[in-house]
Amino acid sequence: MKILALETSCDETSAAVLQGNMTQPVSVLSNIISSQVAIHAKWGGVVPNLAAREHLKNCIPVINSALEHGKTTLDSIDLFAVTQGPGLIPALLIGTNVAKTLSYFHKKPLIGIHHIEGHIYANLLKTNNDPKKLFPLISLIVSGGHTQLIRMKGHFQYEIIGQTYDDAVGEAFDKVSKMLDLGYPGGPIVSKQAQDFEKSISTIKNKKLKNELLSISFPRPMISSHDFNFSFSGLKTAVLYFMKDMKKRKIGIETMELYKGAICYAFQESATEVLVSKTMDAVKRFTPLTLLVAGGVAANKKLIEKLKESTSELNSVHFVSPKLEYCGDNAAMIGVAAFYRYNALKKANRLKELDNNWKILEADANMKLQKI
Ligand code: AMP
Ligand code: MG
């Protein structure tokens, strides 16, 4: 079956064409992403109405480009899929209304997908999809809006075993970047600064300065809380106070740049250590066959390295992370989730629901993960 998927929940307009059957991993025929990062960067974050305006402008050209690259026409699409939520409501409304129109006009079913479900299922674009080898699994969700540990005994059988009490980890990366005047979006910038600092340590000649930079350390919030919950707002505040103290000292620009790198490094060490420690506690407690990581922060090399290293010590769990191109927001992840949801609904004799979706589907900014 051929699927056309749309994603417009935040600041990327994306359309993808996928081909799926149950004997092979779903293949992506095209995955076009039009990013609005440059537009929102000057505001230091995503402006919802600006995002909606850009989605409206770009949605049809992005769909046309996905069809062209996927060597497909709208007539040969069997299923339309769209991010229903969570996300920014003005942005979600554009994608859902375009998808509803396509479903009505082409008389093909429409499926609404939870954005985080898309991030989870992005991992299935490269793994063997035999559920006997995949489940039970634990998924570490790390994005700009979510930090969760989810346990799944089968497709769409979600059980949230832990989550953040306050900021999501991606949000903490973004805020640290803002505090250090490094720009937006913060995650990739902070991780690059941390990486460059790590590489440059051996070249710093001034021993006192080198020791000072290496001694910077931030708290590991809730690392010993004996549950699977997280908190990142205290870590962010610790960085803020450290920066305030730094500004009181009269430091030259070059040294300040070194300090910023060291702060990014220390922050990333704290955040990733907490994520990995809690995840490995969950792996030990629930003994899953697979550990997945999902969401924009899955692009963080340090996090992936640490998870790989920790899981390699346990032979019983298979670690999977998404390809870099599927870590950020994209429509291919929505399409692959739609493929599995469609097949699960088929098994449950509930496919009829999808034919009427063009009438009833509504964008839902606070959508919850839905079991089948
Ligand atoms: P999402 O909410 O899943 O779309 O992911 C976006 C979030 O991922 C933002 O908070 C980004 O700052 C963050 N992010 C992207 N790349 C990285 C990275 N390499 N390291 C840490 N965070 C990242
Ligand atoms: Mg996302």
Coordinates of N, CA and C in Angstrom, one line a residue, residues 240-249:
L240 N 21.9 28.8 34.8 CA 21.6 30.3 34.9 C 22.4 31.0 36.0
Y241 N 22.5 30.4 37.2 CA 23.2 31.0 38.3 C 24.7 31.0 38.0
F242 N 25.2 29.9 37.4 CA 26.6 29.8 37.1 C 27.0 31.0 36.1
M243 N 26.1 31.2 35.1 CA 26.3 32.2 34.1 C 26.3 33.6 34.8
K244 N 25.4 33.8 35.7 CA 25.3 35.1 36.4 C 26.6 35.4 37.1
D245 N 27.1 34.4 37.8 CA 28.4 34.5 38.5 C 29.5 34.9 37.6
M246 N 29.5 34.2 36.4 CA 30.6 34.4 35.4 C 30.6 35.8 34.9
K247 N 29.3 36.4 34.7 CA 29.2 37.7 34.2 C 29.8 38.8 35.2
K248 N 29.7 38.4 36.5 CA 30.3 39.4 37.5 C 31.8 39.4 37.4
R249 N 32.4 38.3 37.0 CA 33.9 38.3 36.8 C 34.2 39.0 35.5

